[in-house]
CSV table of C-alpha atoms in Angstrom, one decimal:
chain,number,residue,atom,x,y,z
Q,190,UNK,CA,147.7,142.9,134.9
Q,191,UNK,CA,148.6,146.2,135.7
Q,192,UNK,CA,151.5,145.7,133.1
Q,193,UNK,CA,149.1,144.9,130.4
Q,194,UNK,CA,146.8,147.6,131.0
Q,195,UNK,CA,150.0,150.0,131.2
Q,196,UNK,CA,151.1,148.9,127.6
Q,197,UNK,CA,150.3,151.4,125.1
Q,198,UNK,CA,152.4,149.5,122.6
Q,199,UNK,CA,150.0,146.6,123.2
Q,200,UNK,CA,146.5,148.3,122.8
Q,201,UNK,CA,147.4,149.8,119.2
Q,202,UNK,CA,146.5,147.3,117.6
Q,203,UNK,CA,143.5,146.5,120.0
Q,204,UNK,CA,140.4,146.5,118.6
Q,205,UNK,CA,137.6,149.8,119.3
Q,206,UNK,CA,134.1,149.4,120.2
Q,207,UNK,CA,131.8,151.8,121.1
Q,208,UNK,CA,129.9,150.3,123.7
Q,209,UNK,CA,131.3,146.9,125.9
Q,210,UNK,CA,129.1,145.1,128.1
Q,211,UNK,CA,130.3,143.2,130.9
Q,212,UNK,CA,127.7,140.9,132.1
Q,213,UNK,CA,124.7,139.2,130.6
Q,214,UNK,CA,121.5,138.7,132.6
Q,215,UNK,CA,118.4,140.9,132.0
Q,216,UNK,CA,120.1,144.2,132.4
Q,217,UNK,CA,123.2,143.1,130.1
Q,218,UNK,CA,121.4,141.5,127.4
Q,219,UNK,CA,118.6,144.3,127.3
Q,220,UNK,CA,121.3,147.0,126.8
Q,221,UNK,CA,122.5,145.3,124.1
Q,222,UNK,CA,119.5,144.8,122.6
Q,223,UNK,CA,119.1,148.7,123.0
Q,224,UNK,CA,122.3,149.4,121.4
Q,225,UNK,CA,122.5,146.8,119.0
Q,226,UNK,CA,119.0,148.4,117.6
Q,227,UNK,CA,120.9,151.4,117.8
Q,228,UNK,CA,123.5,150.6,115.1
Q,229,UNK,CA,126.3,150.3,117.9
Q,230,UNK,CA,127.4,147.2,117.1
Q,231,UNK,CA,127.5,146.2,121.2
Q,232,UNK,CA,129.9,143.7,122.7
Q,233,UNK,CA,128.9,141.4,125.4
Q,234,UNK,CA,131.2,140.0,127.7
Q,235,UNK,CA,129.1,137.4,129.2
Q,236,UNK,CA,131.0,136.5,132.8
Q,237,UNK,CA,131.4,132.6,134.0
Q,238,UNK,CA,127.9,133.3,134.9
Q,239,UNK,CA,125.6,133.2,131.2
Q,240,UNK,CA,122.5,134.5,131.5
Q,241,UNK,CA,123.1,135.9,135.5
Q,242,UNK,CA,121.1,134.4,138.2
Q,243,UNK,CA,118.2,133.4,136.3
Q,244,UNK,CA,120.1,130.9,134.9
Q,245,UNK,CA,119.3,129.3,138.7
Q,246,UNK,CA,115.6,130.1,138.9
Q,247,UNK,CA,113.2,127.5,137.4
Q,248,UNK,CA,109.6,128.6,136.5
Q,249,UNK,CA,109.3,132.6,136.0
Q,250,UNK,CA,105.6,133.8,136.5
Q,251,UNK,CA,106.2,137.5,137.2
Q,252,UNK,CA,107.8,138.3,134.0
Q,253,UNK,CA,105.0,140.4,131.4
Q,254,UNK,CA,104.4,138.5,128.2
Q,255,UNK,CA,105.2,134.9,129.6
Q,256,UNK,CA,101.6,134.0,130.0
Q,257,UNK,CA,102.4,130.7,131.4
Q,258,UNK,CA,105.4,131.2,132.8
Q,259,UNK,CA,109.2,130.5,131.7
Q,260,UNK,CA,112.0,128.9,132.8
Q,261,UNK,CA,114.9,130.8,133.3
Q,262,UNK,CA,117.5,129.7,131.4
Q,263,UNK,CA,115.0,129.6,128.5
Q,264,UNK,CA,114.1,133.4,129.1
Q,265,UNK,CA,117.8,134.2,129.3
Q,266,UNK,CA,118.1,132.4,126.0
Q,267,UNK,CA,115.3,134.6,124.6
Q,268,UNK,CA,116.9,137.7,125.6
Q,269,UNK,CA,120.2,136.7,123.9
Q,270,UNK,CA,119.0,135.6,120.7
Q,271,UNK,CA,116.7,139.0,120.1
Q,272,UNK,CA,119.6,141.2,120.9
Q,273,UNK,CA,122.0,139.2,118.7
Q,274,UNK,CA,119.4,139.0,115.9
Q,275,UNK,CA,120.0,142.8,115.9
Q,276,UNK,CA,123.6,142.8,115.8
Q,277,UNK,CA,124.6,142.5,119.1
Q,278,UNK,CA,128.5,139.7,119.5
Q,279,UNK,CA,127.9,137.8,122.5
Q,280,UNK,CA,131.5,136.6,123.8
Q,281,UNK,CA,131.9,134.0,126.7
Q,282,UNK,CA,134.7,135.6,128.4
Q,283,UNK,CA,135.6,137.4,132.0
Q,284,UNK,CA,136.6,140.8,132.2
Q,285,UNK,CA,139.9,140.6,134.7
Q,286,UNK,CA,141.0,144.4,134.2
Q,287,UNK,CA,140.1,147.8,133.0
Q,288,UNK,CA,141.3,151.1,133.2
Q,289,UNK,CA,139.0,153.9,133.5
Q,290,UNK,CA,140.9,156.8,133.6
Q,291,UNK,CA,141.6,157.5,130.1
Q,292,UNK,CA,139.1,157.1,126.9
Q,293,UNK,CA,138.9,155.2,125.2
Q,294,UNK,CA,138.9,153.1,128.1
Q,295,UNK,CA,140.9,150.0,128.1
Q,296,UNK,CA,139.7,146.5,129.1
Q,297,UNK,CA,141.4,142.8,129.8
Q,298,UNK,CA,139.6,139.9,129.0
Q,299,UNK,CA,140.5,136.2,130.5
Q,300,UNK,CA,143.8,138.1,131.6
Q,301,UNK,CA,145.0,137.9,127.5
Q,302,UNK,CA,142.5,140.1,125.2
Q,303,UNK,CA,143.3,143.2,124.5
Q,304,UNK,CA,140.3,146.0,123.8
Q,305,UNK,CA,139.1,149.7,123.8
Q,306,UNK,CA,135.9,150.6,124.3
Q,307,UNK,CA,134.2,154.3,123.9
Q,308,UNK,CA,131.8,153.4,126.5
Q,309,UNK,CA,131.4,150.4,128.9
Q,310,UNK,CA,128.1,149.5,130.5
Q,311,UNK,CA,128.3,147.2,133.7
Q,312,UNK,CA,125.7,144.3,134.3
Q,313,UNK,CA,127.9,142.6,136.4
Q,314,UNK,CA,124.6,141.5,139.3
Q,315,UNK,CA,125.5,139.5,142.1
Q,316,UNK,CA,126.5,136.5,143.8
Q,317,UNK,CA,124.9,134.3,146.4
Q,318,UNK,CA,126.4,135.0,149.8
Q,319,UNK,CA,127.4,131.7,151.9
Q,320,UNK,CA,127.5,131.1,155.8
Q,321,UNK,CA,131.1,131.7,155.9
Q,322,UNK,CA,131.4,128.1,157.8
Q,323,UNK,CA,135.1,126.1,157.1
Q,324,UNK,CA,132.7,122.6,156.5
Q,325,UNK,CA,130.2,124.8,154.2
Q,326,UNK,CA,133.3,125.3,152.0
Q,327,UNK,CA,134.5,121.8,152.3
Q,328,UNK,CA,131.4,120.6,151.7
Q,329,UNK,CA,130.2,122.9,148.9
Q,330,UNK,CA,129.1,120.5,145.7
Q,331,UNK,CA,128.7,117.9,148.3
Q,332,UNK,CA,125.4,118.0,150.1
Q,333,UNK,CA,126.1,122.1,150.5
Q,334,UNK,CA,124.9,124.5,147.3
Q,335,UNK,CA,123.4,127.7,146.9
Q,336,UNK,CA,121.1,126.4,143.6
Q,337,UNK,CA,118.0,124.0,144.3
Q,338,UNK,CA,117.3,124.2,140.5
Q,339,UNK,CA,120.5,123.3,139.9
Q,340,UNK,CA,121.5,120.0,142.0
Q,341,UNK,CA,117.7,119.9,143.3
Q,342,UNK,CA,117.5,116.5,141.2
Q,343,UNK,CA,120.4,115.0,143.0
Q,344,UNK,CA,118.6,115.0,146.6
Q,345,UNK,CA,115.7,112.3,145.6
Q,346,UNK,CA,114.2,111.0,148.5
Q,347,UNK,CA,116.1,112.6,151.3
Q,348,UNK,CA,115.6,115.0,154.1
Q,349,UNK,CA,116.9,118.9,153.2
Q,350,UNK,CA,117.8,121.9,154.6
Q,351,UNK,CA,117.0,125.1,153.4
Q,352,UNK,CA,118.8,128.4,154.9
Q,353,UNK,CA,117.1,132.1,154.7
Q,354,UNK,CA,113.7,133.7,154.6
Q,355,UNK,CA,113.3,135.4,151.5
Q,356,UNK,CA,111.6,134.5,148.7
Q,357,UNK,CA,115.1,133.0,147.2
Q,358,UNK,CA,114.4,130.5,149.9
Q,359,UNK,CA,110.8,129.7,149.5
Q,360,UNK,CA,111.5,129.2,145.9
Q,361,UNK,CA,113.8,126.7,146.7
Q,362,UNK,CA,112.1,124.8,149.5
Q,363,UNK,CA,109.3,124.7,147.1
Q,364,UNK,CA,111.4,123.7,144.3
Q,365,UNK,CA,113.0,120.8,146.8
Q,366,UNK,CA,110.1,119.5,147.5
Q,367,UNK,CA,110.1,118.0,144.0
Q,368,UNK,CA,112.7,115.5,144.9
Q,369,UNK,CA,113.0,116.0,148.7
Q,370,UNK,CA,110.8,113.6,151.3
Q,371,UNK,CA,111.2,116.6,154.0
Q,372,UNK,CA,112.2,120.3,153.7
Q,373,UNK,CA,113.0,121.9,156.8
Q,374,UNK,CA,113.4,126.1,156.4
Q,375,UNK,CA,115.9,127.3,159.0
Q,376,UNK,CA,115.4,131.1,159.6
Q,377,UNK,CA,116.9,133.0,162.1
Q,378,UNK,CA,114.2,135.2,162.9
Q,379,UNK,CA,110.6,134.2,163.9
Q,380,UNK,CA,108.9,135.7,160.5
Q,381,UNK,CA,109.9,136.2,157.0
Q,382,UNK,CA,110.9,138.5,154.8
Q,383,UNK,CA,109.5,136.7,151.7
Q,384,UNK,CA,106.3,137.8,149.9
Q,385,UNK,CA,102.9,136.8,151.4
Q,386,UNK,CA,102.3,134.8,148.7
Q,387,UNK,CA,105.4,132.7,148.4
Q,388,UNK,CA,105.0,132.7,152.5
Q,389,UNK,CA,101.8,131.0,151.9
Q,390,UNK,CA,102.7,128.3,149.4
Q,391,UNK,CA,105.4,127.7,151.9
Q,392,UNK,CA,103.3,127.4,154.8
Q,393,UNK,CA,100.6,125.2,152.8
Q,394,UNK,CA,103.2,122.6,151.6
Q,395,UNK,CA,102.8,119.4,153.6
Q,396,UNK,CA,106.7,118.1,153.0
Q,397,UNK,CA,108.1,122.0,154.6
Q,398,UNK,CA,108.4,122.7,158.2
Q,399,UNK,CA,109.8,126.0,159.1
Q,400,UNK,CA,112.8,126.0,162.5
Q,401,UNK,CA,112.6,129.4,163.9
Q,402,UNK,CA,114.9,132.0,165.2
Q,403,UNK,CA,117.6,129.7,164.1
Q,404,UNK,CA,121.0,129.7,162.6
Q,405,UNK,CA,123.5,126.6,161.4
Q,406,UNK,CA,126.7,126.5,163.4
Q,407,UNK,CA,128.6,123.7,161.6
Q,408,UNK,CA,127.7,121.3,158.5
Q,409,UNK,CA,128.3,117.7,159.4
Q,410,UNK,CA,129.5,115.1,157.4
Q,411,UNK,CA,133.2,113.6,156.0
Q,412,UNK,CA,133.1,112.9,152.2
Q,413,UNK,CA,129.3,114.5,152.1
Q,414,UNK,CA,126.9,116.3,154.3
Q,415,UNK,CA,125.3,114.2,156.8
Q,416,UNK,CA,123.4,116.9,159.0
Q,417,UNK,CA,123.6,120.3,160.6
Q,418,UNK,CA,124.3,121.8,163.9
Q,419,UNK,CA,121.7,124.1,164.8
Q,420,UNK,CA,121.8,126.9,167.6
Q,421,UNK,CA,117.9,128.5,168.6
Q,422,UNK,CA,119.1,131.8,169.6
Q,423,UNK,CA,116.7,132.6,172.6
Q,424,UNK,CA,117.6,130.0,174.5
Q,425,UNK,CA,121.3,129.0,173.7
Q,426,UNK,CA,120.3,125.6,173.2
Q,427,UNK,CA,121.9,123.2,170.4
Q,428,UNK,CA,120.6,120.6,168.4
Q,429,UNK,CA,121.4,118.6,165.4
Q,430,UNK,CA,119.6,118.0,162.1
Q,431,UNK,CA,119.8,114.9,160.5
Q,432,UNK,CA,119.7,116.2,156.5
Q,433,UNK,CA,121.5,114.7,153.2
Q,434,UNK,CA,121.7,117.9,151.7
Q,435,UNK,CA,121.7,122.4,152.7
Q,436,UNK,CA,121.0,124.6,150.9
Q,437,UNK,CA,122.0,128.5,151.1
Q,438,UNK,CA,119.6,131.2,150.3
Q,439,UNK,CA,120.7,134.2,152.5
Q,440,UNK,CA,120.9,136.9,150.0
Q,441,UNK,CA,123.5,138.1,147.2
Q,442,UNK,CA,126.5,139.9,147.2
Q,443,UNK,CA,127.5,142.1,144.2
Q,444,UNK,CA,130.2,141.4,141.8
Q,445,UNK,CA,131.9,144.8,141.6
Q,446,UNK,CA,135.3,143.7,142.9
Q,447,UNK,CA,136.2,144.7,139.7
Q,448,UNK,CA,135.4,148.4,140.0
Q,449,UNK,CA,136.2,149.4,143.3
Q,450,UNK,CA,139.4,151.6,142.2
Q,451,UNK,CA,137.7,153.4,139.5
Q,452,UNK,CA,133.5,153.6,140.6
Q,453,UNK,CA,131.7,154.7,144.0
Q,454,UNK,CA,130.3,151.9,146.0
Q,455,UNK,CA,127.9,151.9,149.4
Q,456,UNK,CA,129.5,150.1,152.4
Q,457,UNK,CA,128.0,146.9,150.8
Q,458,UNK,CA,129.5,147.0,147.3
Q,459,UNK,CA,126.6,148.2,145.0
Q,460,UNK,CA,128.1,150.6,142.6
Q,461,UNK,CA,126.3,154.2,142.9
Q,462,UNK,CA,125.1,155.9,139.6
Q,463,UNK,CA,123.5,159.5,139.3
Q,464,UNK,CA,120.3,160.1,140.4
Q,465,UNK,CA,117.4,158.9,137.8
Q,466,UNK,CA,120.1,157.5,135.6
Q,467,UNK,CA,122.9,155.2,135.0
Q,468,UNK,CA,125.5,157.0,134.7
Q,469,UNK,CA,128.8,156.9,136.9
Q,470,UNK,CA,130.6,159.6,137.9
Q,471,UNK,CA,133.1,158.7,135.2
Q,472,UNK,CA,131.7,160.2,131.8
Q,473,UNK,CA,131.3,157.2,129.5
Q,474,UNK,CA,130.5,154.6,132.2
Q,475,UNK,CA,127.0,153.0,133.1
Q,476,UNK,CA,126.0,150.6,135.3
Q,477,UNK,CA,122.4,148.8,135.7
Q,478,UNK,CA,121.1,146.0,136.9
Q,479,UNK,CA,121.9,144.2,140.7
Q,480,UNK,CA,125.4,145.8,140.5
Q,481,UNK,CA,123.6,148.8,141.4
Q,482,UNK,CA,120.0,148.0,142.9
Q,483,UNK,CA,119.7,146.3,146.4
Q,484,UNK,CA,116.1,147.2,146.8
Q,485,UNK,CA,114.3,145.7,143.9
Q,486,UNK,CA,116.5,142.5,142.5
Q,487,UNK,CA,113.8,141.6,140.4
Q,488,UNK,CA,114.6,140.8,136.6
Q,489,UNK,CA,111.9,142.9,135.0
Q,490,UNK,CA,114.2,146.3,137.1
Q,491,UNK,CA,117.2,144.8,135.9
Q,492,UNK,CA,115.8,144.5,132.2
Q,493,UNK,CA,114.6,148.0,132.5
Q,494,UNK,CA,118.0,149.9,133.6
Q,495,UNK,CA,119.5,148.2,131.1
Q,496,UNK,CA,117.8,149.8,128.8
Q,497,UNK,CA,118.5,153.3,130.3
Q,498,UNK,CA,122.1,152.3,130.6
Q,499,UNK,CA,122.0,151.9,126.7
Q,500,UNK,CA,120.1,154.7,125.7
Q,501,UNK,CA,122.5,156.7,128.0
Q,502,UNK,CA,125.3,155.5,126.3
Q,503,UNK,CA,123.7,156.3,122.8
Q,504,UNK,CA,123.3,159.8,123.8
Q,505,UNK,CA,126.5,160.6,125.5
Q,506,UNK,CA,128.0,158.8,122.2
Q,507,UNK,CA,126.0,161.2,120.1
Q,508,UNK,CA,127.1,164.3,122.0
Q,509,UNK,CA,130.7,163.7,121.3
């Protein structure tokens, strides 16, 4: 990689945009809808991920102008086809390098694709975080995943598990229950973090029982997950759990791997932009969305710092 991105020979004939965006989601897909109304022509670089973490979520009720609510892959779908309808190429593809320390800056796509862009604007969001247990790996797409909406279907009839206590994980308990026969929410403290009323359609739902100040030691099971071991942390004592299926909802982790030679992070990895803005300190760089924001995470804030990322990058374009 560093070869490529070293090559001057190979980026003359690269092509130029003005403004690349790496990421889709809400904040990706709003910037370029921002930009593309702009007349800059924006590129999208989509991730393995298209559409970000709402591809994940099932119904969307919080989201102004979806009366009834919305799925959200179809709201993802929404987003991309009003910001292509104003000009805006949407490209399935990974950015694997990037140099920021000349401009036009040069980017690496899919470790092959060669391009310069005048400005870049990063909507990379985040990841879900795991347990870190070896049989968690293992088992991971065998009884272990970190999307009810996505393998939900798959656990008909049996007994789940549901790890966290945000409202990631009450949406999914309540989402499991669809399928599920029992839901049990393991939560390491003894209250949650979620919002009172995803707390309450939690509490009030007959097939979820909640397993307090409690964490999972191992994941059981050979070919697929048969149960979990449990520890209650006040007492030391263990326990197992006899569940087909566990599911992680403990929080995200940002993708900004990416940017860590060239763009400030916190200790947790979320890029740091300028005060009441999105810009970077490199001139030319934005960032919105969950690379950057740890403290809201809600698509509506991700939707609207996209939109200052791309009116940020229309102005510093128009200033030369």
């Amino acid at each position: 990689m560093p070869s490529l991105l070293n090559n001057d020979h190979a980026f003359e004939g690269a092509n130029r945009h003005q403004v690349v965006i790496i990421g889709s989601g809400p904040a990706g897909y709003t910037a370029a809808l921002y930009a593309a109304r702009a007349n800059l022509r924006p590129l999208v670089y989509t991730g393995l991920e298209p559409g970000g973490q709402l591809t994940t979520t099932t119904d969307v009720e919080n989201y102004p102008g979806y009366v009834d609510g919305v799925m959200g892959p179809d709201m993802m779908d929404d987003f991309k086809r009003q910001a292509e309808r104003f000009g805006a190429i949407v490209e399935f593809g990974m950015v694997t390098g990037l140099d920021l320390s000349k401009h036009p800056f040069r980017l690496v796509v899919d470790d092959a694709t060669l391009l310069l862009a005048d400005t870049v604007v990063v909507a990379t969001g985040a990841s879900a975080k795991y347990l870190g247990l070896e049989n968690e790996k293992r088992l991971l797409g065998r009884g272990v995943s970190a999307c009810a909406t996505c393998d939900g279907a798959f656990f008909r009839g049996m007994d789940l598990a549901v790890v966290g206590g945000g409202d990631t994980a009450m949406e999914e308990s309540l989402f499991l229950t669809r399928f599920a026969t029992k839901v049990w929410v393991i939560h390491r403290r003894n209250s949650l973090r979620a919002s009172k009323i995803m707390q309450q359609r939690a509490f009030d739902h007959p097939k979820i029982e909640f397993i307090w100040d409690t964490v999972v030691t191992d994941v059981m099971g050979d070919e697929e997950v048969s149960g979990v071991r449990l520890l209650h942390r006040p007492s030391g004592a263990e326990r197992t759990l006899h569940v087909q299926g566990l599911f992680i909802a403990i929080g995200h982790k940002p993708n900004t791997e990416l940017f860590k030679p060239w763009l400030p992070m916190d200790d947790l990895g979320y890029l740091l932009t300028r005060p009441n803005s999105t810009h970077t300190d490199i001139p030319g760089v934005f960032v919105c969305g969950d690379a950057q924001d740890h403290v809201y995470r809600q698509a509506i804030t991700a939707a609207g710092t996209g939109c200052m990322a791309a009116i940020d990058a229309e102005r510093f374009l128009a200033n030369g």
